[in-house]
Amino acid sequence: MIKLYNSLTRKKEEFKPIKPGAVSMYTCGPTVYWYAHVGNLRTYIFEDVLKRVLEYAGYKAKHVMNITDVGHLTSDENTGEDKMEKGAARENKSVWEIAKMYTDAFKKDLGTLNIEEPDVWVKATDTIKEQIDLIKKLEEKGFTYVIEDGVYFDTAKLENYGRLWPNKLDIKTRARVEVVAGKKNDPDFALWKLTPAGVKRQMEWDSPWGKGFPGWHTECVVMSCDNLGIPFDIHCGGIDHILIHHTNEIAQAEAVYGGPMCNYWLHGEYLNLKGEKIAKSSGNIVLVDDLVKKGINPLAYRYLCFTTHYRIPLSFSWESIEAADSALKSLYDKVRMLKTAVKEIPAEYSEQALDYKAQFTAAIEDDLNMPKALAVLWQAAKDQNFVQAEKLALLLDFDRVLGFKLNSVKAEAIPAGILELARQREQARRNKDWAKSDELRGQAGAAGYLIEDTPTGSKIKKI
Ligand code: AMP
Ligand code: ZN
């Protein structure tokens, strides 16, 4: 049974899919005006693990992600400057070029971090017509009003607005609220922003209300519901989306469709750097490339993310990523040693292996308890009384969720005769025949190979 913490009910709940055996999930994608930083990528790693856990449990996932290539202003409130136009001006490129360049960079980062790509990518600029249609429906139902700045959603018209907020008072403390002249209620948000007279924007479209562009909160409703149906199973994003973006998605979907948009809302906590939230706007930034430049395996960042539960803030430091990098190296050494020693992966698991698998599954299915899952992995990896072939099979199986690419770890080219000596020695040690064990070790040494005993089992090295 998979349990997930649902931000909507503020409880851990058993996951019950709408269609048996299938799961529909939507994750808010990047705004492609700059590189994704490791904070953004913590959220995408959490979502990747969620999808892998569901697949590990046998669900067939349909995963949709958007690319925000228009209409995300510097404030979530839909005020301030257009992030895309700002990025284009900074780099002396067109908005379209910026969008393409940073979409490609984002996909590359996903690959580098072994984050599975969604089944469906949708760009905001490819769904302008559908977004206009949604706004028209909201207008027909009386949820909108027009002011000089654009078309706004009247939140007072919707009973239950703000159901996702952990605390009703949050609306008073929401950061970055900027005043827009003519807005009826503070939380009202733009559905369509009109291009002011005399201004020419690089990205603007005709609409029944005039030239302009859609507000950021509309695209995700269109792309999720059009691709997954309504309601769908899971919607996720970073914790900063609860108060505004996801609240406003729910408002539009419920106003148009009259029912819930989605059953489970999951949110990942922040990654912090020097005690502050990592944010593109503050310059407090680390990119995937920075890890690579420092000689750190980017997959160590996955490892680091798994050391803290996704609903707890995580601090990034160079010490912590280096520690994760060396832990991952030890795991690779272990797998290399096992691959070198093991001839054949067993077709069936023993009870011992099944017990480890059950512990691992219980951890990941308990609201993605990855720190616990890592602990089970190491316990199995270090267990000296656990047959090597099964150990290897199990580690590779766990990697379907962890995504450390253990499959690509290569066995060392150690001669078959030496491997045989090591195997016989392992047997002798199990029988507590220390004299035989020493003799076999001596034979390997004479042939130029050192059989080393480590707390996690024996290793073979060329002398
Ligand atoms: P953006 O490109 O700004 O829309 O952000 C992409 C994703 O990253 C969203 O799901 C955000 O909630 C998430 N995010 C932004 N900053 C952080 C951070 N410091 N830690 C974790 N997730 C973040
Ligand atoms: Zn979104």
Tab-separated table of C-alpha atoms and ligand atoms in Angstrom:
chain	number	residue	atom	x	y	z
A	1	MET	CA	0.000	0.000	0.000
A	2	ILE	CA	1.468	3.350	-1.047
A	3	LYS	CA	0.909	6.220	1.360
A	4	LEU	CA	1.393	9.805	0.227
A	5	TYR	CA	1.084	13.084	2.096
A	6	ASN	CA	-1.696	15.051	0.443
A	7	SER	CA	-1.339	18.823	0.867
A	8	LEU	CA	-5.086	19.166	0.251
A	9	THR	CA	-6.147	17.110	3.275
A	10	ARG	CA	-2.902	17.694	5.203
A	11	LYS	CA	-2.722	13.952	5.908
A	12	LYS	CA	-0.806	10.901	4.766
A	13	GLU	CA	-3.322	8.931	2.712
A	14	GLU	CA	-3.419	5.585	0.990
A	15	PHE	CA	-2.967	6.143	-2.743
A	16	LYS	CA	-6.044	4.952	-4.619
A	17	PRO	CA	-5.818	5.483	-8.375
A	18	ILE	CA	-8.802	6.526	-10.457
A	19	LYS	CA	-8.152	3.711	-12.949
A	20	PRO	CA	-6.851	0.445	-11.453
A	21	GLY	CA	-3.203	-0.133	-12.269
A	22	ALA	CA	-2.686	3.292	-13.825
A	23	VAL	CA	-1.617	6.664	-12.515
A	24	SER	CA	-2.000	10.061	-14.142
A	25	MET	CA	0.388	12.707	-12.879
A	26	TYR	CA	1.190	16.297	-13.708
A	27	THR	CA	4.274	18.176	-12.593
A	28	CYS	CA	4.780	21.901	-13.065
A	29	GLY	CA	7.746	22.382	-15.355
A	30	PRO	CA	10.395	25.071	-15.617
A	31	THR	CA	10.157	28.673	-16.723
A	32	VAL	CA	12.761	28.622	-19.439
A	33	TYR	CA	14.429	32.003	-19.074
A	34	TRP	CA	17.570	30.683	-17.391
A	35	TYR	CA	19.219	27.451	-16.220
A	36	ALA	CA	17.476	25.295	-13.636
A	37	HIS	CA	19.413	25.443	-10.359
A	38	VAL	CA	19.925	22.576	-7.933
A	39	GLY	CA	16.958	23.855	-5.872
A	40	ASN	CA	14.585	23.446	-8.830
A	41	LEU	CA	16.179	20.094	-9.522
A	42	ARG	CA	15.545	18.869	-5.974
A	43	THR	CA	11.840	19.196	-6.813
A	44	TYR	CA	12.256	17.331	-10.126
A	45	ILE	CA	14.221	14.558	-8.381
A	46	PHE	CA	11.458	14.171	-5.787
A	47	GLU	CA	8.885	13.928	-8.594
A	48	ASP	CA	11.064	11.447	-10.474
A	49	VAL	CA	11.275	9.234	-7.406
A	50	LEU	CA	7.517	9.461	-6.927
A	51	LYS	CA	6.980	8.231	-10.473
A	52	ARG	CA	9.601	5.474	-10.083
A	53	VAL	CA	8.016	4.308	-6.799
A	54	LEU	CA	4.627	4.076	-8.492
A	55	GLU	CA	6.165	2.160	-11.396
A	56	TYR	CA	8.091	-0.101	-9.007
A	57	ALA	CA	4.729	-0.929	-7.406
A	58	GLY	CA	3.431	-1.930	-10.852
A	59	TYR	CA	1.460	1.151	-11.888
A	60	LYS	CA	1.566	2.337	-15.470
A	61	ALA	CA	2.262	6.045	-15.223
A	62	LYS	CA	1.220	8.778	-17.624
A	63	HIS	CA	3.259	11.817	-16.737
A	64	VAL	CA	2.745	15.282	-18.226
A	65	MET	CA	5.032	18.279	-17.739
A	66	ASN	CA	4.710	21.810	-19.062
A	67	ILE	CA	7.337	24.211	-20.290
A	68	THR	CA	6.510	27.770	-19.269
A	69	ASP	CA	7.801	29.730	-22.226
A	70	VAL	CA	5.480	32.689	-21.793
A	71	GLY	CA	3.588	34.621	-19.195
A	72	HIS	CA	5.425	33.941	-15.962
A	73	LEU	CA	6.116	37.321	-14.444
A	74	THR	CA	8.748	38.025	-11.801
A	75	SER	CA	6.035	37.804	-9.142
A	76	ASP	CA	3.775	34.762	-8.808
A	77	GLU	CA	0.934	37.276	-8.498
A	78	ASN	CA	1.208	37.933	-12.225
A	79	THR	CA	2.701	41.347	-11.779
A	80	GLY	CA	6.208	42.628	-12.357
A	81	GLU	CA	8.352	42.032	-15.414
A	82	ASP	CA	8.009	39.152	-17.829
A	83	LYS	CA	10.785	36.686	-16.959
A	84	MET	CA	11.109	35.566	-20.574
A	85	GLU	CA	11.405	39.051	-22.057
A	86	LYS	CA	13.853	39.953	-19.271
A	87	GLY	CA	16.002	36.898	-20.092
A	88	ALA	CA	15.954	37.765	-23.796
A	89	ALA	CA	17.036	41.358	-23.159
A	90	ARG	CA	19.853	40.145	-20.873
A	91	GLU	CA	21.244	37.878	-23.571
A	92	ASN	CA	20.432	39.967	-26.577
A	93	LYS	CA	18.386	37.159	-28.114
A	94	SER	CA	14.764	36.755	-29.072
A	95	VAL	CA	12.344	35.338	-26.537
A	96	TRP	CA	11.868	32.319	-28.799
A	97	GLU	CA	15.616	31.670	-28.895
A	98	ILE	CA	15.843	31.968	-25.104
A	99	ALA	CA	12.972	29.507	-24.676
A	100	LYS	CA	14.586	26.959	-27.003
A	101	MET	CA	18.034	27.316	-25.463
A	102	TYR	CA	16.927	26.877	-21.840
A	103	THR	CA	14.441	24.125	-22.671
A	104	ASP	CA	17.331	22.174	-24.195
A	105	ALA	CA	19.532	22.950	-21.175
A	106	PHE	CA	16.783	21.742	-18.839
A	107	LYS	CA	16.350	18.464	-20.717
A	108	LYS	CA	20.100	17.964	-20.629
A	109	ASP	CA	20.097	18.440	-16.832
A	110	LEU	CA	17.308	15.880	-16.504
A	111	GLY	CA	19.439	13.393	-18.444
A	112	THR	CA	22.548	14.169	-16.372
A	113	LEU	CA	20.617	13.543	-13.153
A	114	ASN	CA	18.941	10.429	-14.586
A	115	ILE	CA	15.494	11.978	-14.152
A	116	GLU	CA	13.051	10.212	-16.460
A	117	GLU	CA	11.479	12.518	-19.018
A	118	PRO	CA	7.674	12.859	-18.893
A	119	ASP	CA	5.531	10.943	-21.371
A	120	VAL	CA	4.095	14.220	-22.626
A	121	TRP	CA	5.833	17.620	-22.827
A	122	VAL	CA	3.625	20.639	-23.488
A	123	LYS	CA	4.759	24.172	-24.194
A	124	ALA	CA	2.588	27.042	-22.986
A	125	THR	CA	2.920	28.752	-26.372
A	126	ASP	CA	1.413	25.693	-28.087
A	127	THR	CA	-1.830	25.919	-26.117
A	128	ILE	CA	-2.746	29.600	-26.383
A	129	LYS	CA	-6.042	28.834	-28.155
A	130	GLU	CA	-7.025	26.304	-25.467
A	131	GLN	CA	-6.140	28.793	-22.745
A	132	ILE	CA	-8.292	31.463	-24.363
A	133	ASP	CA	-11.146	28.914	-24.563
A	134	LEU	CA	-10.802	28.193	-20.838
A	135	ILE	CA	-10.910	31.907	-19.992
A	136	LYS	CA	-13.998	32.283	-22.211
A	137	LYS	CA	-15.704	29.495	-20.241
A	138	LEU	CA	-14.811	31.190	-16.972
A	139	GLU	CA	-16.236	34.412	-18.376
A	140	GLU	CA	-19.494	32.695	-19.413
A	141	LYS	CA	-19.845	31.349	-15.889
A	142	GLY	CA	-19.359	34.810	-14.403
A	143	PHE	CA	-16.006	34.284	-12.710
A	144	THR	CA	-14.086	37.058	-14.483
A	145	TYR	CA	-13.900	40.831	-14.768
A	146	VAL	CA	-11.884	43.056	-17.056
A	147	ILE	CA	-9.734	45.966	-15.905
A	148	GLU	CA	-7.205	48.078	-17.770
A	149	ASP	CA	-4.435	45.600	-17.025
A	150	GLY	CA	-6.266	42.485	-18.218
A	151	VAL	CA	-8.868	39.822	-17.456
A	152	TYR	CA	-8.988	38.781	-13.808
A	153	PHE	CA	-10.444	35.856	-11.878
A	154	ASP	CA	-12.842	36.984	-9.153
A	155	THR	CA	-11.884	34.759	-6.217
A	156	ALA	CA	-14.836	36.012	-4.120
A	157	LYS	CA	-17.179	34.212	-6.548
A	158	LEU	CA	-15.764	30.817	-5.632
A	159	GLU	CA	-16.787	29.198	-2.400
A	160	ASN	CA	-13.839	27.288	-0.990
A	161	TYR	CA	-11.133	29.413	-2.653
A	162	GLY	CA	-7.825	28.703	-0.907
A	163	ARG	CA	-8.617	25.128	0.188
A	164	LEU	CA	-4.989	24.209	-0.330
A	165	TRP	CA	-3.680	26.766	2.132
A	166	PRO	CA	-2.353	25.220	5.309
A	167	ASN	CA	-3.562	28.305	7.162
A	168	LYS	CA	-6.252	30.767	6.101
A	169	LEU	CA	-4.190	33.618	7.510
A	170	ASP	CA	-1.456	32.890	4.991
A	171	ILE	CA	-3.153	35.116	2.494
A	172	LYS	CA	-2.270	38.066	4.720
A	173	THR	CA	1.375	37.097	4.866
A	174	ARG	CA	1.876	36.135	1.239
A	175	ALA	CA	5.081	37.635	-0.008
A	176	ARG	CA	5.416	39.834	-3.062
A	177	VAL	CA	1.780	40.937	-3.221
A	178	GLU	CA	1.702	43.864	-5.544
A	179	VAL	CA	-1.252	46.139	-5.974
A	180	VAL	CA	-2.965	46.249	-9.346
A	181	ALA	CA	-5.343	49.160	-9.804
A	182	GLY	CA	-8.946	47.985	-10.128
A	183	LYS	CA	-8.488	44.501	-8.653
A	184	LYS	CA	-11.566	43.600	-6.614
A	185	ASN	CA	-9.993	41.274	-4.054
A	186	ASP	CA	-6.380	40.871	-3.017
A	187	PRO	CA	-5.988	37.229	-4.205
A	188	ASP	CA	-7.660	37.837	-7.615
A	189	PHE	CA	-5.264	36.843	-10.381
A	190	ALA	CA	-4.725	37.629	-14.049
A	191	LEU	CA	-6.058	35.190	-16.623
A	192	TRP	CA	-5.093	37.323	-19.605
A	193	LYS	CA	-2.658	40.232	-19.442
A	194	LEU	CA	-3.285	42.954	-22.010
A	195	THR	CA	-0.383	44.539	-23.819
A	196	PRO	CA	-0.506	48.248	-22.865
A	197	ALA	CA	-1.213	50.709	-25.688
A	198	GLY	CA	1.935	51.701	-27.562
A	199	VAL	CA	3.909	48.661	-26.356
A	200	LYS	CA	5.044	45.858	-28.673
A	201	ARG	CA	5.830	42.553	-27.022
A	202	GLN	CA	7.755	39.711	-28.688
A	203	MET	CA	5.174	37.193	-27.524
A	204	GLU	CA	1.579	38.368	-27.784
A	205	TRP	CA	-1.605	36.986	-29.263
A	206	ASP	CA	-5.020	38.276	-30.314
A	207	SER	CA	-7.869	37.442	-27.962
A	208	PRO	CA	-11.510	38.488	-27.476
A	209	TRP	CA	-10.205	41.014	-24.898
A	210	GLY	CA	-7.355	42.422	-26.979
A	211	LYS	CA	-3.715	41.642	-27.683
A	212	GLY	CA	-1.812	40.120	-24.808
A	213	PHE	CA	-0.699	36.857	-23.231
A	214	PRO	CA	-2.136	34.337	-20.767
A	215	GLY	CA	-1.438	34.374	-17.037
A	216	TRP	CA	0.829	31.613	-15.753
A	217	HIS	CA	-1.847	29.852	-13.666
A	218	THR	CA	-4.028	29.075	-16.673
A	219	GLU	CA	-1.577	27.011	-18.719
A	220	CYS	CA	-1.244	24.238	-16.150
A	221	VAL	CA	-5.025	23.748	-15.908
A	222	VAL	CA	-5.287	23.379	-19.674
A	223	MET	CA	-2.292	21.109	-20.094
A	224	SER	CA	-3.069	18.820	-17.163
A	225	CYS	CA	-6.821	18.419	-17.674
A	226	ASP	CA	-6.615	18.201	-21.490
A	227	ASN	CA	-3.983	15.464	-21.339
A	228	LEU	CA	-5.047	13.548	-18.250
A	229	GLY	CA	-8.795	14.145	-17.917
A	230	ILE	CA	-10.498	15.563	-14.862
A	231	PRO	CA	-10.023	14.667	-12.101
A	232	PHE	CA	-6.611	13.104	-12.495
A	233	ASP	CA	-4.534	11.374	-9.820
A	234	ILE	CA	-1.499	13.404	-8.758
A	235	HIS	CA	-0.292	16.973	-9.182
A	236	CYS	CA	3.046	18.063	-7.779
A	237	GLY	CA	5.483	20.914	-7.536
A	238	GLY	CA	7.635	22.804	-5.067
A	239	ILE	CA	6.179	24.046	-1.806
A	240	ASP	CA	6.180	27.636	-3.082
A	241	HIS	CA	3.355	26.701	-5.443
A	242	ILE	CA	0.831	26.018	-2.666
A	243	LEU	CA	-0.252	29.549	-1.853
A	244	ILE	CA	-0.647	30.999	-5.294
A	245	HIS	CA	-0.011	28.884	-8.385
A	246	HIS	CA	-1.730	25.650	-7.336
A	247	THR	CA	-4.437	27.465	-5.405
A	248	ASN	CA	-5.256	29.372	-8.581
A	249	GLU	CA	-5.135	26.260	-10.757
A	250	ILE	CA	-7.698	24.613	-8.456
A	251	ALA	CA	-9.871	27.746	-8.531
A	252	GLN	CA	-10.070	27.798	-12.347
A	253	ALA	CA	-10.630	24.056	-12.727
A	254	GLU	CA	-13.349	23.940	-10.084
A	255	ALA	CA	-15.039	27.037	-11.490
A	256	VAL	CA	-15.165	25.530	-14.999
A	257	TYR	CA	-15.665	21.847	-14.279
A	258	GLY	CA	-17.560	22.114	-10.993
A	259	GLY	CA	-15.567	19.349	-9.331
A	260	PRO	CA	-12.114	18.539	-7.973
A	261	MET	CA	-9.217	18.927	-10.392
A	262	CYS	CA	-7.017	16.230	-8.957
A	263	ASN	CA	-7.026	13.855	-5.984
A	264	TYR	CA	-3.521	14.120	-4.513
A	265	TRP	CA	-1.421	17.280	-4.296
A	266	LEU	CA	2.222	16.696	-3.361
A	267	HIS	CA	4.793	19.361	-2.608
A	268	GLY	CA	8.538	19.153	-2.151
A	269	GLU	CA	10.343	21.358	0.374
A	270	TYR	CA	13.072	23.834	-0.502
A	271	LEU	CA	16.716	23.321	-0.962
A	272	ASN	CA	18.583	26.032	0.926
A	273	LEU	CA	22.053	27.398	0.449
A	274	LYS	CA	23.746	29.297	3.272
A	275	GLY	CA	20.456	29.264	5.139
A	276	GLU	CA	18.549	30.951	2.313
A	277	LYS	CA	16.239	29.570	-0.342
A	278	ILE	CA	18.149	28.995	-3.577
A	279	ALA	CA	16.620	31.388	-6.081
A	280	LYS	CA	17.517	32.562	-9.551
A	281	SER	CA	16.505	36.105	-8.660
A	282	SER	CA	18.867	36.379	-5.643
A	283	GLY	CA	21.998	35.034	-7.363
A	284	ASN	CA	22.317	32.448	-4.550
A	285	ILE	CA	22.825	29.698	-7.097
A	286	VAL	CA	24.456	26.340	-7.860
A	287	LEU	CA	23.991	24.667	-11.253
A	288	VAL	CA	24.525	21.065	-12.350
A	289	ASP	CA	27.534	22.278	-14.335
A	290	ASP	CA	29.108	23.609	-11.122
A	291	LEU	CA	29.020	20.065	-9.700
A	292	VAL	CA	30.628	18.667	-12.837
A	293	LYS	CA	33.340	21.357	-12.806
A	294	LYS	CA	34.242	20.345	-9.240
A	295	GLY	CA	34.639	16.711	-10.311
A	296	ILE	CA	31.501	15.567	-8.506
A	297	ASN	CA	29.373	12.870	-10.100
A	298	PRO	CA	26.022	14.650	-10.670
A	299	LEU	CA	24.225	11.488	-9.538
A	300	ALA	CA	25.690	12.206	-6.091
A	301	TYR	CA	23.159	15.038	-6.007
A	302	ARG	CA	20.381	12.433	-6.223
A	303	TYR	CA	22.086	10.664	-3.326
A	304	LEU	CA	22.215	13.892	-1.314
A	305	CYS	CA	18.510	14.524	-1.959
A	306	PHE	CA	17.669	11.051	-0.645
A	307	THR	CA	19.409	11.684	2.664
A	308	THR	CA	16.548	14.012	3.697
A	309	HIS	CA	12.821	13.396	3.366
A	310	TYR	CA	11.291	15.455	0.559
A	311	ARG	CA	9.000	17.319	2.975
A	312	ILE	CA	11.916	18.567	5.085
A	313	PRO	CA	14.126	21.488	3.986
A	314	LEU	CA	17.553	20.366	2.831
A	315	SER	CA	20.745	22.402	3.183
A	316	PHE	CA	23.186	22.310	0.336
A	317	SER	CA	26.889	22.653	1.140
A	318	TRP	CA	30.012	21.538	-0.696
A	319	GLU	CA	30.850	19.297	2.290
A	320	SER	CA	27.481	17.541	2.078
A	321	ILE	CA	27.656	16.960	-1.697
A	322	GLU	CA	31.248	15.676	-1.362
A	323	ALA	CA	30.127	13.259	1.376
A	324	ALA	CA	27.303	12.075	-0.913
A	325	ASP	CA	29.802	11.677	-3.758
A	326	SER	CA	32.072	9.452	-1.673
A	327	ALA	CA	29.107	7.388	-0.403
A	328	LEU	CA	28.059	6.827	-4.010
A	329	LYS	CA	31.636	5.859	-4.934
A	330	SER	CA	31.613	3.232	-2.152
A	331	LEU	CA	28.372	1.888	-3.545
A	332	TYR	CA	29.894	1.699	-7.035
A	333	ASP	CA	32.954	-0.113	-5.568
A	334	LYS	CA	30.638	-2.574	-3.896
A	335	VAL	CA	28.697	-3.201	-7.093
A	336	ARG	CA	31.912	-3.462	-9.135
A	337	MET	CA	33.223	-6.051	-6.713
A	338	LEU	CA	29.961	-7.994	-6.814
A	339	LYS	CA	29.812	-7.874	-10.601
A	340	THR	CA	33.383	-9.111	-10.728
A	341	ALA	CA	32.661	-12.008	-8.399
A	342	VAL	CA	29.167	-13.050	-9.426
A	343	LYS	CA	28.752	-15.313	-12.452
A	344	GLU	CA	25.007	-15.527	-12.614
A	345	ILE	CA	22.107	-13.548	-11.181
A	346	PRO	CA	19.661	-15.911	-9.439
A	347	ALA	CA	16.255	-16.333	-11.023
A	348	GLU	CA	14.480	-16.321	-7.662
A	349	TYR	CA	15.038	-14.521	-4.380
A	350	SER	CA	15.718	-16.315	-1.096
A	351	GLU	CA	13.747	-15.395	2.024
A	352	GLN	CA	16.585	-13.181	3.166
A	353	ALA	CA	16.490	-11.207	-0.091
A	354	LEU	CA	12.702	-11.019	0.032
A	355	ASP	CA	12.918	-9.648	3.554
A	356	TYR	CA	15.293	-6.866	2.443
A	357	LYS	CA	13.062	-6.120	-0.535
A	358	ALA	CA	10.037	-5.890	1.772
A	359	GLN	CA	11.877	-3.440	4.034
A	360	PHE	CA	12.934	-1.324	1.061
A	361	THR	CA	9.405	-1.339	-0.370
A	362	ALA	CA	7.883	-0.423	2.999
A	363	ALA	CA	10.233	2.574	3.209
A	364	ILE	CA	9.593	3.957	-0.271
A	365	GLU	CA	5.846	3.357	-0.025
A	366	ASP	CA	5.695	5.256	3.251
A	367	ASP	CA	5.475	8.691	1.627
A	368	LEU	CA	8.816	8.157	-0.156
A	369	ASN	CA	10.990	7.629	2.907
A	370	MET	CA	14.253	7.654	0.976
A	371	PRO	CA	16.594	8.068	3.990
A	372	LYS	CA	15.152	4.791	5.314
A	373	ALA	CA	15.435	3.186	1.859
A	374	LEU	CA	19.135	4.134	1.726
A	375	ALA	CA	19.637	2.609	5.174
A	376	VAL	CA	18.088	-0.684	3.973
A	377	LEU	CA	20.280	-0.606	0.856
A	378	TRP	CA	23.448	-0.279	2.942
A	379	GLN	CA	22.352	-2.905	5.429
A	380	ALA	CA	21.880	-5.371	2.576
A	381	ALA	CA	25.106	-4.287	0.859
A	382	LYS	CA	27.187	-4.770	4.018
A	383	ASP	CA	25.574	-8.013	5.155
A	384	GLN	CA	28.414	-10.571	5.133
A	385	ASN	CA	25.990	-13.460	5.482
A	386	PHE	CA	24.119	-12.538	2.359
A	387	VAL	CA	24.948	-14.503	-0.813
A	388	GLN	CA	26.753	-12.184	-3.250
A	389	ALA	CA	24.666	-13.044	-6.313
A	390	GLU	CA	21.459	-12.187	-4.479
A	391	LYS	CA	22.982	-9.065	-3.053
A	392	LEU	CA	23.846	-7.860	-6.534
A	393	ALA	CA	20.395	-8.713	-7.857
A	394	LEU	CA	18.791	-6.782	-5.045
A	395	LEU	CA	20.966	-3.672	-5.410
A	396	LEU	CA	20.177	-3.550	-9.125
A	397	ASP	CA	16.497	-3.956	-8.326
A	398	PHE	CA	16.557	-1.079	-5.780
A	399	ASP	CA	18.265	1.043	-8.407
A	400	ARG	CA	15.054	1.074	-10.454
A	401	VAL	CA	13.866	3.566	-7.837
A	402	LEU	CA	17.172	5.169	-6.832
A	403	GLY	CA	18.410	5.805	-10.358
A	404	PHE	CA	22.158	5.698	-9.562
A	405	LYS	CA	22.857	3.866	-12.840
A	406	LEU	CA	24.269	0.798	-11.085
A	407	ASN	CA	23.652	-1.120	-14.300
A	408	SER	CA	26.451	0.749	-16.000
A	409	VAL	CA	29.060	-0.108	-13.333
A	410	LYS	CA	31.508	-2.447	-15.045
A	411	ALA	CA	33.031	-5.565	-13.521
A	412	GLU	CA	36.802	-5.480	-13.119
A	413	ALA	CA	38.725	-7.620	-15.541
A	414	ILE	CA	39.993	-10.105	-12.981
A	415	PRO	CA	41.050	-13.526	-14.275
A	416	ALA	CA	38.590	-16.343	-13.718
A	417	GLY	CA	41.183	-18.329	-11.727
A	418	ILE	CA	41.560	-15.514	-9.177
A	419	LEU	CA	37.791	-15.159	-8.893
A	420	GLU	CA	37.609	-18.875	-8.222
A	421	LEU	CA	40.245	-18.562	-5.470
A	422	ALA	CA	38.253	-15.709	-3.905
A	423	ARG	CA	35.077	-17.765	-4.053
A	424	GLN	CA	36.736	-20.766	-2.415
A	425	ARG	CA	38.196	-18.473	0.223
A	426	GLU	CA	34.780	-16.983	0.976
A	427	GLN	CA	33.482	-20.531	1.458
A	428	ALA	CA	36.446	-21.386	3.720
A	429	ARG	CA	35.784	-18.285	5.830
A	430	ARG	CA	32.125	-19.204	6.113
A	431	ASN	CA	33.278	-22.629	7.385
A	432	LYS	CA	35.656	-20.830	9.770
A	433	ASP	CA	38.565	-22.719	8.139
A	434	TRP	CA	41.071	-19.913	8.661
A	435	ALA	CA	44.120	-21.921	7.592
A	436	LYS	CA	42.548	-22.730	4.213
A	437	SER	CA	41.398	-19.130	3.863
A	438	ASP	CA	44.960	-17.842	4.422
A	439	GLU	CA	46.394	-20.376	2.010
A	440	LEU	CA	43.999	-19.337	-0.777
A	441	ARG	CA	44.753	-15.692	-0.101
A	442	GLY	CA	48.462	-16.491	-0.405
A	443	GLN	CA	47.875	-18.171	-3.778
A	444	ALA	CA	46.053	-15.114	-5.089
A	445	GLY	CA	48.858	-12.889	-3.768
A	446	ALA	CA	51.474	-14.979	-5.559
A	447	ALA	CA	49.524	-14.454	-8.791
A	448	GLY	CA	49.528	-10.667	-8.226
A	449	TYR	CA	46.088	-10.111	-6.666
A	450	LEU	CA	45.231	-8.896	-3.205
A	451	ILE	CA	42.082	-10.235	-1.571
A	452	GLU	CA	41.184	-7.623	0.999
A	453	ASP	CA	38.700	-8.048	3.840
A	454	THR	CA	36.638	-4.941	4.435
A	455	PRO	CA	33.713	-4.361	6.793
A	456	THR	CA	31.429	-4.764	3.776
A	457	GLY	CA	32.927	-8.004	2.446
A	458	SER	CA	36.026	-9.001	0.513
A	459	LYS	CA	37.466	-7.046	-2.424
A	460	ILE	CA	39.954	-8.119	-5.090
A	461	LYS	CA	42.641	-5.711	-6.247
A	462	LYS	CA	45.556	-6.019	-8.641
A	463	ILE	CA	48.789	-5.511	-6.667
B	1	AMP	P1	10.382	27.656	-11.725
B	1	AMP	O1	11.227	27.352	-12.927
B	1	AMP	O2	10.797	28.870	-10.989
B	1	AMP	O3	8.899	27.664	-12.039
B	1	AMP	O4	10.611	26.454	-10.680
B	1	AMP	C1	10.579	25.120	-11.068
B	1	AMP	C2	10.307	24.225	-9.879
B	1	AMP	O5	11.326	24.347	-8.882
B	1	AMP	C3	8.987	24.528	-9.161
B	1	AMP	O6	8.319	23.311	-8.863
B	1	AMP	C4	9.437	25.242	-7.892
B	1	AMP	O7	8.505	25.056	-6.861
B	1	AMP	C5	10.740	24.551	-7.596
B	1	AMP	N1	11.706	25.333	-6.783
B	1	AMP	C6	12.074	26.623	-6.924
B	1	AMP	N2	13.024	26.965	-6.026
B	1	AMP	C7	13.281	25.853	-5.284
B	1	AMP	C8	14.177	25.548	-4.181
B	1	AMP	N3	15.023	26.435	-3.690
B	1	AMP	N4	14.149	24.286	-3.674
B	1	AMP	C9	13.319	23.355	-4.192
B	1	AMP	N5	12.469	23.579	-5.218
B	1	AMP	C10	12.434	24.814	-5.762
B	2	ZN	ZN	2.018	24.727	-12.912
